[in-house]
Amino acid sequence: MNASVEASGGVRARTRTRYERTMRYFALVASGDTASATKAADILVKVHSKGIGVDPVTGGRYDSNSPESQLWIHMTAWHSILYCYEIFGPGKLSDEEETQYWAQCAIAAECQTINPDDVPRSREAVIEFFESWRPRLAASALAQSMTRMILHPELAMPQDLPEITGPIMSLIGRFVASATISTYPQYMRQMFGIQQSAVEDKVVQTAMRALMTAVNSNMHLYDAVWSWLVPGTAPIMMPAVLGIPAVSEVTMTPREAQKLYGYDIPSEAHMDLRRKQEERVFGSHEAPSDEGLIESEAFFGGMKGVATV
């Protein structure tokens, strides 16, 4: 999976726009209207059709539309969101709330190439899923390099700031990086050679929790922070956060919406394009086409941006 991310070049060359586009997709799936969310999910398959190639470490082929790799990404995202909510936010959900959370995780998986039956539906099952992956994880040189870059979150923050704010953004970046590391399990820290003491974990978690409490206590401040960090995502999220009633009270699952709007389920979508991409990459040894990326700009935001690393 790291090979696919590296090959795309987006995370390194367009850190800010890649972050915004990813956040917008998650917001559409979580809080968007069914038409937009379903369309975004369909386009994502086309975007991922470009993410194929040969892993330079294992020599095997990778495919960003692989149900297996999509499931790993999906579960790490949903688990991380809940874990950070518990550590930096109000704390654990009730048993009923957590059951509902994992049920919704399985429903959201219908927006990707994942088989929903494969989605763990409890914390225990999620932990077992992660444990089953541990023998397959490897900290290659590229993976270590990517991890070091990710631990500079200031690269994903707004870039149109006065130069004088640079030192401040660096300090913020180091604080967020330390908070991020505090959520890493020990085996992951060892894999990537990351060291941070339990005392540092506790201090930064306490500070981050206080900051999140302050932001969440004032909806004007909450809106301002999100509008600054991810301006394309805030308009999708904020109506749900503020409890503004939806235009329509009708709700449906992704499968129901896909049927209504005439989309194939993601695992079966755009097979012609995916085969053409495979022929270009593995047959003609050419670069895959950007068809999906170009179409995605209308839904996930533009891709233009100055290289940051």
Short mmCIF file of C-alpha atoms in Angstrom, two decimals, residues 82-273:
data_model
loop_
_atom_site.label_atom_id
_atom_site.label_comp_id
_atom_site.label_asym_id
_atom_site.label_seq_id
_atom_site.Cartn_x
_atom_site.Cartn_y
_atom_site.Cartn_z
CA LEU A 82 -12.61 6.47 17.65
CA TYR A 83 -9.29 6.09 19.48
CA CYS A 84 -8.47 9.79 19.13
CA TYR A 85 -12.00 10.69 20.24
CA GLU A 86 -11.42 8.69 23.39
CA ILE A 87 -7.93 10.04 24.11
CA PHE A 88 -8.32 13.67 23.07
CA GLY A 89 -12.07 14.05 23.44
CA PRO A 90 -14.85 13.20 25.90
CA GLY A 91 -13.78 9.59 26.45
CA LYS A 92 -15.26 6.20 25.66
CA LEU A 93 -18.63 5.74 23.98
CA SER A 94 -21.32 3.77 25.74
CA ASP A 95 -21.64 0.12 24.75
CA GLU A 96 -24.71 0.95 22.66
CA GLU A 97 -22.97 3.86 20.95
CA GLU A 98 -19.90 1.79 20.12
CA THR A 99 -22.03 -1.02 18.69
CA GLN A 100 -23.73 1.56 16.49
CA TYR A 101 -20.35 3.03 15.51
CA TRP A 102 -19.00 -0.27 14.19
CA ALA A 103 -22.29 -1.02 12.46
CA GLN A 104 -22.01 2.30 10.63
CA CYS A 105 -18.39 1.46 9.82
CA ALA A 106 -19.64 -1.62 7.95
CA ILE A 107 -22.27 0.41 6.13
CA ALA A 108 -19.71 3.02 5.07
CA ALA A 109 -17.56 0.21 3.64
CA GLU A 110 -20.20 -0.12 0.91
CA CYS A 111 -18.74 3.07 -0.56
CA GLN A 112 -15.51 1.22 -1.32
CA THR A 113 -14.51 -2.03 -3.00
CA ILE A 114 -14.73 -3.83 0.35
CA ASN A 115 -17.03 -6.77 0.98
CA PRO A 116 -19.06 -5.49 3.97
CA ASP A 117 -19.20 -9.03 5.37
CA ASP A 118 -15.44 -8.80 5.98
CA VAL A 119 -15.71 -5.69 8.17
CA PRO A 120 -15.11 -6.29 11.91
CA ARG A 121 -18.07 -5.18 13.98
CA SER A 122 -16.62 -4.88 17.49
CA ARG A 123 -13.49 -3.50 19.13
CA GLU A 124 -12.30 -7.02 19.87
CA ALA A 125 -12.76 -8.06 16.25
CA VAL A 126 -10.94 -4.93 15.06
CA ILE A 127 -7.97 -5.69 17.32
CA GLU A 128 -7.90 -9.27 16.01
CA PHE A 129 -7.93 -7.88 12.47
CA PHE A 130 -4.92 -5.66 13.18
CA GLU A 131 -3.08 -8.53 14.86
CA SER A 132 -3.61 -10.69 11.79
CA TRP A 133 -1.84 -8.04 9.72
CA ARG A 134 1.22 -7.65 11.92
CA PRO A 135 3.28 -10.40 10.25
CA ARG A 136 2.67 -8.68 6.90
CA LEU A 137 3.83 -5.22 7.96
CA ALA A 138 7.30 -4.05 6.99
CA ALA A 139 9.10 -0.79 7.65
CA SER A 140 10.81 -0.36 4.29
CA ALA A 141 13.03 2.65 3.63
CA LEU A 142 10.18 4.26 1.70
CA ALA A 143 7.71 3.58 4.51
CA GLN A 144 10.09 5.07 7.08
CA SER A 145 10.60 8.12 4.90
CA MET A 146 6.84 8.56 4.49
CA THR A 147 6.32 8.23 8.23
CA ARG A 148 8.91 10.92 8.93
CA MET A 149 7.15 13.20 6.45
CA ILE A 150 3.72 12.55 7.95
CA LEU A 151 5.13 13.57 11.33
CA HIS A 152 5.50 17.08 9.91
CA PRO A 153 1.77 17.90 9.91
CA GLU A 154 2.50 21.58 9.28
CA LEU A 155 3.02 20.56 5.64
CA ALA A 156 -0.71 19.83 5.40
CA MET A 157 -1.76 23.13 6.96
CA PRO A 158 -2.76 26.20 4.91
CA GLN A 159 0.21 27.40 2.87
CA ASP A 160 -0.90 30.98 2.16
CA LEU A 161 0.32 32.32 5.51
CA PRO A 162 2.77 35.18 6.10
CA GLU A 163 6.37 34.02 6.25
CA ILE A 164 6.64 35.34 9.79
CA THR A 165 4.25 32.61 10.98
CA GLY A 166 6.69 29.85 9.92
CA PRO A 167 8.22 29.27 13.38
CA ILE A 168 4.76 29.19 14.96
CA MET A 169 3.53 26.63 12.44
CA SER A 170 6.60 24.52 13.11
CA LEU A 171 5.84 24.54 16.84
CA ILE A 172 2.22 23.58 16.15
CA GLY A 173 3.46 20.85 13.84
CA ARG A 174 5.75 19.39 16.52
CA PHE A 175 2.92 19.45 19.06
CA VAL A 176 0.52 17.64 16.70
CA ALA A 177 3.27 15.17 15.76
CA SER A 178 3.88 14.33 19.43
CA ALA A 179 0.15 13.86 19.97
CA THR A 180 0.04 11.59 16.93
CA ILE A 181 2.97 9.50 18.19
CA SER A 182 1.22 9.13 21.55
CA THR A 183 -1.47 7.09 19.77
CA TYR A 184 1.02 4.70 18.13
CA PRO A 185 1.33 1.21 19.64
CA GLN A 186 4.82 0.27 20.82
CA TYR A 187 5.44 -2.26 18.05
CA MET A 188 4.79 0.44 15.44
CA ARG A 189 7.16 2.86 17.16
CA GLN A 190 9.84 0.17 17.15
CA MET A 191 9.28 -0.54 13.45
CA PHE A 192 9.90 3.09 12.55
CA GLY A 193 12.52 3.91 15.17
CA ILE A 194 10.29 6.42 16.95
CA GLN A 195 10.98 7.16 20.60
CA GLN A 196 8.67 9.01 22.95
CA SER A 197 8.34 8.29 26.66
CA ALA A 198 5.14 7.45 28.49
CA VAL A 199 5.49 10.74 30.37
CA GLU A 200 5.65 12.67 27.09
CA ASP A 201 2.61 10.75 25.87
CA LYS A 202 0.63 11.70 28.95
CA VAL A 203 1.64 15.37 28.88
CA VAL A 204 0.83 15.89 25.21
CA GLN A 205 -2.45 13.98 25.50
CA THR A 206 -3.52 16.15 28.42
CA ALA A 207 -2.63 19.31 26.52
CA MET A 208 -4.38 18.18 23.35
CA ARG A 209 -7.49 17.18 25.29
CA ALA A 210 -7.63 20.63 26.87
CA LEU A 211 -7.26 22.26 23.46
CA MET A 212 -9.98 20.10 21.90
CA THR A 213 -12.29 20.81 24.85
CA ALA A 214 -11.81 24.54 24.33
CA VAL A 215 -12.47 24.35 20.60
CA ASN A 216 -15.51 22.10 20.98
CA SER A 217 -17.02 24.31 23.68
CA ASN A 218 -17.60 27.15 21.23
CA MET A 219 -19.27 26.38 17.91
CA HIS A 220 -18.10 29.67 16.38
CA LEU A 221 -14.51 28.76 17.22
CA TYR A 222 -15.07 25.16 16.06
CA ASP A 223 -16.42 26.41 12.73
CA ALA A 224 -13.57 28.91 12.34
CA VAL A 225 -10.91 26.25 12.99
CA TRP A 226 -12.37 23.76 10.53
CA SER A 227 -13.04 26.45 7.92
CA TRP A 228 -9.38 27.43 8.13
CA LEU A 229 -7.95 23.92 8.17
CA VAL A 230 -10.20 22.35 5.52
CA PRO A 231 -12.38 25.02 3.87
CA GLY A 232 -13.80 22.54 1.35
CA THR A 233 -14.89 20.17 4.09
CA ALA A 234 -16.40 22.52 6.68
CA PRO A 235 -19.59 23.28 4.67
CA ILE A 236 -20.31 19.54 4.50
CA MET A 237 -19.61 18.83 8.17
CA MET A 238 -20.97 21.86 9.97
CA PRO A 239 -24.70 21.39 9.28
CA ALA A 240 -24.47 17.94 10.89
CA VAL A 241 -22.36 19.26 13.79
CA LEU A 242 -24.81 22.09 14.41
CA GLY A 243 -27.82 19.78 14.18
CA ILE A 244 -29.34 21.57 11.20
CA PRO A 245 -32.14 19.36 9.81
CA ALA A 246 -31.51 17.79 6.43
CA VAL A 247 -33.49 19.00 3.45
CA SER A 248 -34.92 15.48 3.14
CA GLU A 249 -35.56 13.11 6.02
CA VAL A 250 -35.12 10.10 3.73
CA THR A 251 -31.99 8.07 4.50
CA MET A 252 -30.58 5.11 2.62
CA THR A 253 -27.58 2.84 2.66
CA PRO A 254 -24.85 3.20 0.03
CA ARG A 255 -26.17 0.06 -1.72
CA GLU A 256 -29.66 1.55 -1.90
CA ALA A 257 -28.26 4.85 -3.18
CA GLN A 258 -26.03 3.12 -5.74
CA LYS A 259 -29.07 1.33 -7.10
CA LEU A 260 -31.17 4.50 -7.12
CA TYR A 261 -28.58 6.61 -8.94
CA GLY A 262 -27.50 3.89 -11.35
CA TYR A 263 -23.99 3.14 -10.08
CA ASP A 264 -22.37 -0.27 -9.98
CA ILE A 265 -21.19 -1.38 -6.57
CA PRO A 266 -17.55 -0.22 -6.21
CA SER A 267 -15.99 -3.69 -6.45
CA GLU A 268 -17.61 -4.11 -9.89
CA ALA A 269 -17.38 -0.52 -11.09
CA HIS A 270 -15.38 0.75 -14.08
CA MET A 271 -13.92 -2.63 -14.98
CA ASP A 272 -13.17 -1.47 -18.54
CA LEU A 273 -11.08 1.44 -17.25
#
